[in-house]
Amino acid sequence: MAEFPKLTDRPEWTALADHRAQGLPHLRELFAADPGRAERYVVRVGDLHIDYSKQLITDETLALLQELAAATDVFALRDAMFRGEKINVTERRAVLHTALRAPRDAVVEVDGENVVPKVHAVLDKMAGFAERVRSGEWTGHTGKRIRNVVNIGIGGSDLGPAMAYEALRPYSARDLTFRFVSNVDGSDLHEATRDLDPAETLFIVASKTFTTIETITNATSARSWLLKAFDGDQKAVARHFVALSTNAEKVTGFGIDPDNMFEFWDWVGGRYSYDSAIGLSLMIAIGPDRFREMLDGFRIVDDHFRTTPAEANAPLLLGLLGIWYGDFCDAQTHAVLPYSHYLSKFTAYLQQLDMESNGKSVQRDGRPVEWQTGPVVWGTPGTNGQHAYYQLIHQGTKLIPADFIGFARPLPELSEELRAQHDLLMANFFAQTQALAFGKTAEEVRAEGVPEELVPHKTFQGDRPTTTVLAPQLTPSVLGQLIALYEHKVFVQGAVWNIDSFDQWGVELGKVLAKRVEPALTEGADVPGLDPSTTALVAAYRTLKNA
Ligand code: F6P
């Protein structure tokens, strides 16, 4: 691998640091001097109108950031990804979630094999199965139609389908119940199944590796729950369990009919997988046509990212803005604030996408990084957060760049009265970014007759950066566009930071230690090698457990 020059020694990096050290005018001044930035700092991708005019940047900042992207060859790595090269260096794997939404006639090769026909064969198999469940043709062991679908998975095998199901609920088959079980805490499965009839319940076991302990434990318990209802008749499993995995051997070992397995491949990362077979529960919910619309939405942004010049390339711009704040303005976190109740799981989904991808401290060749990498990503839907943590964003001591995501139209399903609430929701959406950017000066506060001692408390400094993403309506295509936008943004940042955004070694140690500790809890066994603090805690746990 070619040695990547140290990022912080690059002239493009030091130019940005110098630019930052000179300080930037307040957003109030930037807009006063250049009102045109409101039109200029906008990029459109598919249905997404992305306004970054309220960012703490000037034309010079943008030019310097673009020079950094050019110097770090972001587009060369992008092209290598789309070509199927093994850019996941530590696992020696291609990174081809973009092939999951490639059109039928596309050619994307991994090790000389075109993978697109395989992708479409699985999509077709999923569509056939989804239609059979939705129509009632697929029945359970006793001949009853399936009414409940329970997805068992964790991480990327849960967050994607769970988030997208919530987002697209209005498009879903309302006569079916969908639940998502991820936590190895048995109460998750208990609550998901306690009111369900086993004869009407389909379990989808979603696990790329089919070795993840949480998922296999929950799936085993679900199988027991099912078999209990059918006097242990193993034949029931074939009608009530399907698997989504890359590991046919383990799936068969678990007792799931290989015909009921929907395959994907090692070049699909877990957190990039919900548009693969992992999306089966979603496809049953919204139907194959809507699912394909969603894939088309992903593809719009893939094509944009692949072909649009740097200055108008939305994922590149958003990625570079994140680098500006994290590496040059000392921001530690990034808030994602969707103004849609349907996007209640959107930020949780992005947490895995971003933090598992870019939460790294070594470079692709193993050298330590000496710059900031991925931010803490957080947020919940507006307007709820406004009455909770926005105080800190407005008046706290921390710089928190935020993405505001909103829609022009509510979903048609709502009553007229509830639809009318949408303007109030969006009035808040626009008001918040205005308040964050422009604040309220002490003079403005005084002019309202506020007593002098309260003036500092009621002053808003402003100059808090936001990006506004506006779309016509939350449709399957728009959801696909949004997710692809963030996927590629994360890619851009990883490329500049020279980290492998596609491995996740950081989750391994905890898994190994949990396996080691478990016998101490269940059997009271002595566990060699436990540190004194954990040994004492385990002893306290045992005492409490047996009290
Ligand atoms: O947390 C680690 C991880 O490997 C994630 O990357 C992945 O999405 C999740 O576990 C679940 O893995 P699997 O789909 O193999 O069960």
XYZ file of C-alpha atoms and ligand atoms in Angstrom:
563
model
C 0.000 0.000 0.000
C 1.330 3.435 -0.936
C 2.310 5.479 2.102
C -0.302 8.137 2.759
C 1.505 11.360 3.750
C 0.685 12.458 7.274
C -2.554 14.389 6.983
C -1.609 17.169 9.361
C 1.655 17.794 7.469
C -0.093 18.363 4.177
C -0.050 21.981 3.013
C -3.827 21.754 2.400
C -4.321 20.880 6.079
C -2.098 23.611 7.433
C -3.791 26.112 5.101
C -7.114 25.209 6.701
C -5.639 25.498 10.191
C -4.250 28.958 9.336
C -7.581 29.975 7.849
C -9.336 28.890 11.024
C -6.808 30.702 13.221
C -7.641 33.962 11.448
C -11.220 33.621 12.722
C -14.426 33.980 10.752
C -17.002 36.752 10.923
C -20.282 35.970 12.681
C -22.992 34.458 10.463
C -24.894 37.739 10.848
C -22.001 39.555 9.226
C -21.446 36.885 6.598
C -25.065 37.195 5.457
C -25.035 40.996 5.661
C -21.945 41.164 3.470
C -23.064 38.431 1.096
C -26.830 37.746 1.021
C -26.206 35.723 -2.144
C -24.832 32.871 -0.054
C -28.438 31.856 0.610
C -28.742 30.881 -3.068
C -25.142 29.924 -3.674
C -24.706 27.487 -0.798
C -27.449 25.149 -1.935
C -27.097 21.797 -3.642
C -29.897 19.682 -5.104
C -29.770 15.907 -5.378
C -32.855 14.087 -6.616
C -35.624 15.320 -4.323
C -33.283 16.719 -1.694
C -32.782 20.450 -1.377
C -29.691 20.870 0.765
C -28.950 24.337 2.115
C -25.601 24.850 3.817
C -25.667 28.648 3.824
C -25.894 28.699 7.637
C -22.521 27.002 7.977
C -19.537 28.790 9.484
C -17.751 28.987 6.162
C -16.816 31.343 3.377
C -15.923 30.699 -0.253
C -12.330 30.472 0.911
C -13.146 27.804 3.505
C -14.911 25.762 0.855
C -12.060 26.131 -1.602
C -9.537 25.011 1.017
C -11.680 22.029 2.001
C -11.978 21.047 -1.650
C -8.205 21.232 -1.978
C -7.904 18.848 0.955
C -10.337 16.424 -0.716
C -8.369 16.605 -3.954
C -5.042 16.098 -2.175
C -6.354 13.043 -0.315
C -7.726 11.496 -3.526
C -11.260 11.026 -2.238
C -12.624 10.512 -5.730
C -9.991 7.905 -6.574
C -11.052 5.833 -3.567
C -14.712 6.401 -4.502
C -14.058 5.022 -7.982
C -12.212 2.055 -6.523
C -15.220 1.342 -4.290
C -17.690 1.477 -7.180
C -15.371 -0.753 -9.251
C -15.433 -3.446 -6.584
C -11.837 -3.135 -5.435
C -11.042 -4.465 -1.968
C -10.927 -1.115 -0.226
C -11.861 -2.697 3.117
C -8.191 -3.409 3.644
C -8.236 -5.043 7.070
C -10.838 -7.608 6.016
C -9.628 -7.745 2.396
C -13.131 -7.211 1.093
C -14.823 -5.223 -1.609
C -17.321 -2.599 -0.429
C -20.250 -2.825 -2.750
C -23.482 -1.764 -1.093
C -23.901 0.357 -4.234
C -24.250 -2.881 -6.247
C -27.369 -3.694 -4.201
C -29.216 -0.933 -6.019
C -27.552 -1.261 -9.416
C -29.948 -1.734 -12.330
C -30.422 -5.240 -13.716
C -28.216 -4.617 -16.734
C -25.304 -3.099 -14.792
C -21.999 -4.916 -14.500
C -20.143 -4.771 -11.193
C -17.383 -7.296 -10.776
C -15.873 -8.834 -7.677
C -12.933 -11.136 -8.383
C -13.938 -11.189 -12.056
C -17.576 -12.151 -11.404
C -20.481 -9.838 -12.202
C -22.483 -9.700 -8.953
C -25.507 -7.809 -10.297
C -27.395 -10.927 -11.535
C -27.023 -12.456 -8.053
C -28.353 -9.280 -6.450
C -31.434 -9.304 -8.655
C -32.003 -13.036 -8.227
C -32.223 -12.480 -4.444
C -34.421 -9.407 -4.867
C -36.768 -11.469 -7.052
C -36.834 -14.298 -4.527
C -37.575 -11.788 -1.746
C -40.353 -10.239 -3.840
C -41.976 -13.623 -4.435
C -41.868 -14.467 -0.754
C -43.048 -11.025 0.352
C -46.030 -11.224 -1.982
C -46.959 -14.662 -0.673
C -46.903 -13.454 2.925
C -48.797 -10.263 2.094
C -51.475 -12.102 0.130
C -51.950 -14.820 2.727
C -50.758 -17.537 0.353
C -47.848 -18.324 2.700
C -49.452 -19.911 5.723
C -48.170 -21.108 9.062
C -47.943 -24.691 10.282
C -51.674 -24.969 10.993
C -52.732 -23.322 7.734
C -53.468 -19.947 9.341
C -52.232 -16.928 7.432
C -49.286 -14.968 8.779
C -50.341 -11.827 10.660
C -47.149 -11.033 12.566
C -43.591 -10.641 11.360
C -40.812 -10.559 13.959
C -37.330 -9.620 12.749
C -34.589 -10.921 15.034
C -31.212 -9.282 14.447
C -28.891 -6.698 15.938
C -26.770 -3.794 14.694
C -27.103 -3.504 10.948
C -29.392 -6.525 10.894
C -31.898 -4.642 13.045
C -31.408 -0.893 12.865
C -31.853 -0.610 9.100
C -35.106 -2.534 8.711
C -36.473 -1.181 12.019
C -35.670 2.422 11.057
C -37.026 2.054 7.531
C -40.196 0.295 8.706
C -40.912 3.215 11.066
C -40.099 5.726 8.342
C -42.357 4.073 5.782
C -45.106 2.848 8.099
C -47.809 4.721 6.168
C -46.887 2.645 3.103
C -47.031 -0.615 5.036
C -49.625 -3.375 5.056
C -51.632 -2.235 8.053
C -53.200 -5.667 8.546
C -49.795 -7.085 9.473
C -47.898 -6.470 12.711
C -44.138 -5.912 12.545
C -41.772 -6.157 15.500
C -38.009 -5.949 15.786
C -36.127 -7.841 18.470
C -32.459 -7.098 18.998
C -31.552 -7.033 22.675
C -30.284 -10.189 24.349
C -32.245 -8.957 27.383
C -35.019 -11.553 27.282
C -37.621 -8.903 27.921
C -37.233 -7.691 24.342
C -38.410 -11.010 22.880
C -40.961 -11.407 25.662
C -42.628 -8.068 24.912
C -42.484 -8.696 21.169
C -44.222 -12.073 21.389
C -46.385 -12.014 24.519
C -49.580 -11.079 22.689
C -48.913 -12.958 19.446
C -50.393 -16.226 18.226
C -47.489 -18.534 17.249
C -49.629 -20.016 14.469
C -49.752 -16.587 12.808
C -46.149 -15.491 13.461
C -43.200 -15.506 11.090
C -39.688 -15.053 12.488
C -37.049 -13.554 10.256
C -33.603 -14.303 11.644
C -31.318 -11.637 10.234
C -27.605 -12.117 10.728
C -24.838 -11.648 8.218
C -22.552 -14.051 10.046
C -25.239 -16.140 11.766
C -22.887 -16.350 14.735
C -23.886 -13.197 16.612
C -24.659 -14.391 20.117
C -27.571 -12.026 20.773
C -29.348 -13.008 17.578
C -28.747 -16.731 17.824
C -29.834 -16.733 21.493
C -33.043 -14.829 20.692
C -33.717 -17.003 17.647
C -33.258 -20.141 19.743
C -35.699 -18.815 22.349
C -38.162 -17.843 19.628
C -37.955 -21.357 18.213
C -38.702 -22.805 21.675
C -41.671 -20.426 22.036
C -42.986 -21.607 18.694
C -42.392 -25.323 19.249
C -44.071 -25.171 22.640
C -47.251 -24.169 20.846
C -46.946 -27.103 18.439
C -45.985 -29.867 20.877
C -42.407 -29.819 19.667
C -43.295 -30.585 16.054
C -40.052 -29.577 14.282
C -41.838 -29.360 10.932
C -43.343 -26.080 12.140
C -39.932 -24.384 11.890
C -39.971 -24.470 8.080
C -43.242 -22.478 7.940
C -42.342 -19.977 10.670
C -38.624 -19.281 10.292
C -36.663 -17.736 7.461
C -33.056 -16.535 7.535
C -31.181 -13.613 6.000
C -27.495 -14.382 5.957
C -24.228 -14.931 4.130
C -23.649 -18.179 6.037
C -25.701 -21.059 4.561
C -23.956 -23.663 6.693
C -24.878 -22.026 10.001
C -28.424 -21.338 8.810
C -28.923 -25.015 7.979
C -27.301 -25.983 11.261
C -29.893 -23.903 13.079
C -32.630 -25.949 11.388
C -33.848 -23.408 8.860
C -34.695 -24.803 5.441
C -32.058 -23.535 2.913
C -34.989 -22.693 0.592
C -36.048 -20.217 3.253
C -32.698 -18.466 3.298
C -32.190 -15.157 1.522
C -28.594 -14.610 0.727
C -26.215 -11.677 0.676
C -22.454 -11.436 0.456
C -19.360 -10.485 2.398
C -18.956 -7.321 0.311
C -22.062 -5.898 2.014
C -21.146 -4.391 5.386
C -23.673 -4.947 8.196
C -24.397 -1.234 8.563
C -24.765 -0.906 4.782
C -27.079 -3.884 4.415
C -30.720 -2.955 4.790
C -31.178 -2.666 1.031
C -29.959 -6.288 0.729
C -31.850 -9.399 1.887
C -31.674 -7.825 5.359
C -34.579 -5.647 4.191
C -36.965 -8.605 3.834
C -39.189 -7.529 6.753
C -39.406 -4.066 5.207
C -40.242 -5.526 1.821
C -43.053 -7.582 3.361
C -44.298 -4.398 5.035
C -44.249 -2.029 2.069
C -44.328 -4.495 -0.833
C -41.734 -5.161 -3.548
C -42.684 -2.171 -5.717
C -42.173 0.346 -2.923
C -38.942 -1.430 -1.949
C -37.684 -1.017 -5.518
C -38.666 2.662 -5.421
C -36.470 2.952 -2.348
C -33.561 1.286 -4.169
C -34.062 3.746 -7.038
C -33.742 6.547 -4.485
C -30.428 5.147 -3.249
C -29.266 4.947 -6.852
C -30.050 8.614 -7.568
C -27.554 9.618 -4.892
C -25.029 6.932 -5.905
C -25.041 8.330 -9.443
C -24.788 11.870 -8.128
C -21.849 10.972 -5.892
C -20.111 9.093 -8.722
C -20.522 11.709 -11.444
C -21.065 15.189 -9.990
C -18.083 17.558 -9.913
C -16.624 18.252 -6.507
C -18.093 21.732 -5.992
C -21.685 20.462 -6.361
C -21.202 16.998 -4.922
C -23.482 16.802 -1.879
C -21.900 13.902 0.055
C -18.477 15.433 -0.550
C -19.612 18.825 0.740
C -21.306 17.388 3.822
C -18.306 15.208 4.566
C -15.922 18.137 4.271
C -18.096 20.316 6.518
C -17.902 17.622 9.197
C -14.105 17.614 8.877
C -14.069 21.406 9.181
C -15.914 21.280 12.485
C -14.300 18.176 13.976
C -10.718 18.876 13.000
C -10.526 22.657 12.882
C -13.318 24.000 15.121
C -13.110 21.508 18.036
C -16.659 20.163 17.642
C -16.949 16.715 19.212
C -20.475 15.812 18.194
C -22.906 16.126 15.323
C -26.663 16.360 15.843
C -29.146 14.979 13.326
C -32.595 16.401 13.958
C -35.353 15.109 11.694
C -38.643 16.995 11.836
C -40.700 13.902 11.157
C -42.100 11.543 13.719
C -41.651 8.737 11.192
C -37.896 9.285 11.398
C -37.812 8.415 15.088
C -35.119 5.767 14.525
C -33.213 7.630 11.836
C -30.498 9.030 14.098
C -30.039 5.705 15.897
C -29.485 4.158 12.478
C -26.964 6.867 11.580
C -25.133 6.299 14.846
C -24.109 2.845 13.694
C -23.485 3.982 10.135
C -21.211 6.820 11.181
C -19.735 5.761 14.512
C -19.027 2.124 13.631
C -17.537 3.258 10.320
C -15.417 6.195 11.411
C -14.847 5.571 15.124
C -11.233 4.647 14.397
C -7.842 5.761 15.650
C -5.457 4.026 13.298
C -4.937 4.678 9.618
C -5.485 2.149 6.878
C -1.857 1.052 7.164
C -1.954 0.765 10.973
C -0.217 4.026 11.880
C -2.032 5.982 14.586
C -4.099 8.957 13.495
C -3.044 12.333 14.891
C -6.259 14.137 14.025
C -9.882 13.847 15.001
C -11.960 11.174 13.282
C -15.717 10.452 13.498
C -17.975 12.561 15.727
C -20.494 11.433 18.309
C -23.749 11.391 16.344
C -26.961 12.022 18.223
C -30.421 13.537 18.029
C -34.142 12.833 18.095
C -37.056 14.157 16.083
C -38.123 17.757 16.433
C -39.972 19.335 18.033
C -39.442 17.124 21.106
C -35.760 17.963 21.428
C -36.581 21.679 21.487
C -38.094 21.157 24.934
C -35.188 19.101 26.175
C -31.626 19.561 24.950
C -31.810 22.407 22.421
C -31.068 24.787 25.297
C -27.493 23.519 25.244
C -27.223 23.884 21.476
C -28.472 27.485 21.668
C -26.712 28.757 24.758
C -24.272 26.097 25.948
C -20.505 26.261 25.690
C -20.150 23.564 23.051
C -20.203 23.930 19.301
C -22.739 21.463 17.915
C -23.169 21.389 14.156
C -26.601 20.024 13.300
C -28.519 18.683 10.318
C -32.183 19.648 10.183
C -34.250 17.339 7.955
C -37.814 18.311 7.065
C -40.558 17.684 4.532
C -42.870 20.042 2.695
C -45.882 17.755 2.831
C -47.168 15.428 5.538
C -48.337 11.985 4.534
C -51.766 11.879 2.899
C -53.100 9.382 5.419
C -53.483 12.059 8.120
C -56.848 13.711 8.791
C -57.262 17.285 7.606
C -56.823 18.612 11.115
C -53.626 16.652 11.696
C -52.288 17.653 8.284
C -52.792 21.270 9.286
C -50.328 20.732 12.167
C -47.575 20.243 9.627
C -47.096 23.978 9.099
C -46.616 24.430 12.831
C -44.036 21.641 12.847
C -42.199 23.248 9.953
C -42.468 26.741 11.413
C -40.426 25.370 14.307
C -38.020 23.735 11.884
C -37.227 27.017 10.139
C -37.303 29.082 13.326
C -34.720 26.894 15.016
C -32.088 27.186 12.304
C -32.691 30.930 12.146
C -32.311 31.313 15.908
C -29.209 29.137 15.934
C -27.543 31.120 13.161
C -28.537 34.683 13.973
C -29.282 34.535 17.690
C -30.483 37.604 19.514
C -28.144 40.404 20.518
C -28.092 42.125 23.908
C -29.340 45.288 22.178
C -32.326 43.426 20.769
C -33.068 41.989 24.193
C -32.809 45.440 25.846
C -35.067 46.942 23.205
C -37.784 44.567 24.439
C -37.574 46.205 27.868
C -35.922 43.235 29.565
C -34.421 44.196 32.983
C -30.650 44.618 32.713
C -29.847 41.715 35.055
C -31.665 39.331 32.725
C -30.137 40.613 29.505
C -27.165 38.183 29.490
C -29.503 35.273 30.155
C -31.837 36.170 27.311
C -29.107 36.925 24.801
C -28.486 34.308 22.125
C -25.012 34.395 20.707
C -26.058 32.663 17.475
C -23.348 31.570 15.016
C -24.403 27.938 15.537
C -24.011 26.040 12.256
C -26.735 23.985 10.612
C -27.451 22.269 7.318
C -31.082 22.154 6.215
C -32.259 19.200 4.139
C -35.707 19.736 2.701
C -37.643 17.191 0.636
C -41.198 17.203 -0.744
C -42.426 14.209 1.259
C -41.053 11.176 3.078
C -41.436 8.536 0.353
C -39.505 5.274 -0.115
C -37.358 6.970 -2.747
C -36.615 9.954 -0.515
C -35.630 7.642 2.332
C -33.223 5.834 -0.004
C -31.792 9.179 -1.100
C -31.255 10.302 2.482
C -29.541 7.097 3.539
C -27.247 7.051 0.508
C -26.386 10.697 1.188
C -25.163 9.820 4.670
C -23.454 6.607 3.538
C -21.345 8.548 1.078
C -20.743 11.413 3.489
C -19.257 8.901 5.932
C -17.194 7.458 3.079
C -15.759 10.874 2.211
C -14.678 11.512 5.773
C -13.056 8.098 6.099
C -11.181 8.705 2.842
C -9.786 12.050 4.007
C -8.857 10.667 7.427
C -7.229 7.627 5.758
C -9.094 5.153 7.967
C -10.861 1.926 7.031
C -14.543 2.881 7.320
C -15.674 -0.666 6.633
C -14.269 -2.784 9.446
C -15.405 -2.795 13.087
C -12.702 -4.450 15.175
C -13.660 -2.228 18.095
C -16.675 -4.377 18.942
C -14.675 -7.606 19.231
C -13.001 -7.259 22.635
C -16.266 -6.769 24.510
C -17.744 -9.836 22.791
C -14.796 -12.034 23.756
C -14.822 -10.837 27.365
C -18.594 -11.373 27.671
C -18.105 -15.018 26.699
C -15.402 -15.310 29.343
C -17.472 -13.672 32.104
C -20.736 -15.518 31.435
C -19.807 -18.784 33.242
C -18.987 -16.726 36.343
C -22.562 -15.453 36.373
C -24.454 -18.578 35.398
C -22.392 -21.294 37.064
C -20.507 -19.273 39.651
C -17.269 -20.477 38.039
C -13.980 -18.780 38.841
C -12.889 -16.781 35.849
C -9.119 -16.453 35.578
C -7.761 -13.177 34.335
C -10.584 -10.901 35.498
C -9.370 -7.560 36.792
C -9.981 -6.726 40.487
C -12.782 -4.228 39.788
C -14.737 -6.631 37.594
C -14.114 -9.509 40.010
C -15.652 -7.455 42.841
C -18.617 -6.454 40.681
C -19.260 -10.047 39.657
C -19.186 -11.064 43.324
C -21.718 -8.315 44.162
C -23.927 -9.451 41.311
C -23.868 -13.061 42.512
C -24.806 -11.983 46.028
C -27.706 -9.861 44.792
C -28.842 -12.529 42.365
C -29.057 -15.182 45.052
C -30.482 -12.938 47.802
O -21.519 -4.820 16.105
C -20.761 -5.557 15.210
C -21.582 -6.121 14.106
O -20.743 -6.982 13.391
C -22.189 -5.065 13.189
O -21.305 -4.556 12.272
C -23.295 -5.851 12.576
O -24.223 -5.026 11.934
C -23.843 -6.545 13.794
O -22.694 -6.871 14.566
C -24.658 -7.776 13.536
O -23.917 -8.753 12.856
P -24.625 -9.962 12.152
O -25.512 -9.438 11.072
O -23.512 -10.806 11.607
O -25.424 -10.713 13.178
